[in-house]
PDB file of C-alpha atoms in Angstrom:
ATOM      1  CA  UNK A 669       0.132   0.070  -0.002  1.00 56.00           C
ATOM      2  CA  UNK A 670       2.814   2.443   0.915  1.00 57.00           C
ATOM      3  CA  UNK A 671       4.565   1.214  -2.108  1.00 62.00           C
ATOM      4  CA  UNK A 672       1.520   2.575  -4.369  1.00 57.00           C
ATOM      5  CA  UNK A 673       1.783   5.527  -2.986  1.00 57.00           C
ATOM      6  CA  UNK A 674       5.384   6.422  -3.749  1.00 61.00           C
ATOM      7  CA  UNK A 675       5.939   4.334  -6.759  1.00 61.00           C
ATOM      8  CA  UNK A 676       2.787   5.182  -8.475  1.00 64.00           C
ATOM      9  CA  UNK A 677       1.933   8.439  -7.271  1.00 66.00           C
ATOM     10  CA  UNK A 678      -1.249   7.484  -5.839  1.00 69.00           C
ATOM     11  CA  UNK A 679      -3.467  10.324  -4.524  1.00 74.00           C
ATOM     12  CA  UNK A 680      -5.213   8.309  -2.078  1.00 76.00           C
ATOM     13  CA  UNK A 681      -4.727   5.000  -0.421  1.00 78.00           C
ATOM     14  CA  UNK A 682      -7.585   3.877   1.730  1.00 80.00           C
ATOM     15  CA  UNK A 683      -8.352   0.387   3.855  1.00 80.00           C
ATOM     16  CA  UNK A 684     -11.689  -0.769   4.362  1.00 80.00           C
ATOM     17  CA  UNK A 685     -12.491  -3.353   6.962  1.00 80.00           C
ATOM     18  CA  UNK A 686     -14.728  -4.862   9.402  1.00 76.00           C
ATOM     19  CA  UNK A 687     -12.420  -4.879  12.486  1.00 79.00           C
ATOM     20  CA  UNK A 688      -9.912  -2.674  13.701  1.00 79.00           C
ATOM     21  CA  UNK A 689      -6.425  -1.985  12.881  1.00 82.00           C
ATOM     22  CA  UNK A 690      -3.658  -3.356  15.151  1.00 86.00           C
ATOM     23  CA  UNK A 691      -1.641  -0.406  16.871  1.00 90.00           C
ATOM     24  CA  UNK A 692       1.222  -0.833  14.657  1.00 89.00           C
ATOM     25  CA  UNK A 693      -0.900  -0.816  11.378  1.00 84.00           C
ATOM     26  CA  UNK A 694      -2.835   2.360  12.779  1.00 86.00           C
ATOM     27  CA  UNK A 695       0.833   4.188  13.192  1.00 88.00           C
ATOM     28  CA  UNK A 696       1.663   3.457   9.586  1.00 83.00           C
ATOM     29  CA  UNK A 697      -1.614   4.563   8.055  1.00 83.00           C
ATOM     30  CA  UNK A 698      -1.067   7.816  10.382  1.00 85.00           C
ATOM     31  CA  UNK A 699       2.711   8.006   9.239  1.00 85.00           C
ATOM     32  CA  UNK A 700       1.915   7.612   5.734  1.00 80.00           C
ATOM     33  CA  UNK A 701      -1.113   9.603   5.584  1.00 82.00           C
ATOM     34  CA  UNK A 702      -3.331   6.568   4.313  1.00 83.00           C
ATOM     35  CA  UNK A 703      -7.069   6.594   4.982  1.00 85.00           C
ATOM     36  CA  UNK A 704      -8.852   3.679   7.086  1.00 82.00           C
ATOM     37  CA  UNK A 705     -12.300   2.929   7.121  1.00 80.00           C
ATOM     38  CA  UNK A 706     -13.871   0.738   9.824  1.00 78.00           C
ATOM     39  CA  UNK A 707     -17.217  -1.005   9.991  1.00 71.00           C
ATOM     40  CA  UNK A 708     -18.716   1.460  11.980  1.00 76.00           C
ATOM     41  CA  UNK A 709     -17.263   4.411   9.786  1.00 77.00           C
ATOM     42  CA  UNK A 710     -18.191   2.469   6.476  1.00 72.00           C
ATOM     43  CA  UNK A 711     -21.961   1.999   7.630  1.00 75.00           C
ATOM     44  CA  UNK A 712     -22.112   5.805   8.508  1.00 81.00           C
ATOM     45  CA  UNK A 713     -20.312   7.072   5.001  1.00 78.00           C
ATOM     46  CA  UNK A 714     -23.022   4.904   2.770  1.00 78.00           C
ATOM     47  CA  UNK A 715     -25.891   6.464   4.837  1.00 79.00           C
ATOM     48  CA  UNK A 716     -24.621  10.274   4.145  1.00 83.00           C
ATOM     49  CA  UNK A 717     -24.545   8.596   0.506  1.00 80.00           C
ATOM     50  CA  UNK A 718     -28.124   8.699   0.372  1.00 79.00           C
ATOM     51  CA  UNK A 719     -28.375   5.959  -1.608  1.00 75.00           C
ATOM     52  CA  UNK A 720     -27.977   2.903   0.623  1.00 69.00           C
ATOM     53  CA  UNK A 721     -30.530   1.522   2.804  1.00 71.00           C
ATOM     54  CA  UNK A 722     -29.598  -1.172   5.288  1.00 68.00           C
ATOM     55  CA  UNK A 723     -31.637  -4.585   5.044  1.00 71.00           C
ATOM     56  CA  UNK A 724     -33.151  -5.963   8.512  1.00 71.00           C
ATOM     57  CA  UNK A 725     -33.248  -9.270   7.002  1.00 71.00           C
ATOM     58  CA  UNK A 726     -30.149 -11.749   6.272  1.00 70.00           C
ATOM     59  CA  UNK A 727     -29.547 -12.767   3.176  1.00 66.00           C
ATOM     60  CA  UNK A 728     -28.659 -16.297   2.242  1.00 74.00           C
ATOM     61  CA  UNK A 729     -25.469 -16.594   0.200  1.00 69.00           C
ATOM     62  CA  UNK A 730     -25.641 -19.871  -2.235  1.00 74.00           C
ATOM     63  CA  UNK A 731     -22.558 -21.131  -3.712  1.00 72.00           C
ATOM     64  CA  UNK A 732     -21.855 -22.941  -6.517  1.00 64.00           C
TER      65      UNK A 732
END
């Protein structure tokens, strides 16, 4: 991720995760200016977007 920012001049690096980052990962994300969204932040941003409505029911995944 950090390599991509430096090798390809990426203007934004973003990690989306359902769990929290480890302390070392948080430190590196802040050091190298990498944004990260945890599950709660991701849901909040989707709601602010206005096009997404959470479902109350569980969706059953079918494997092929």
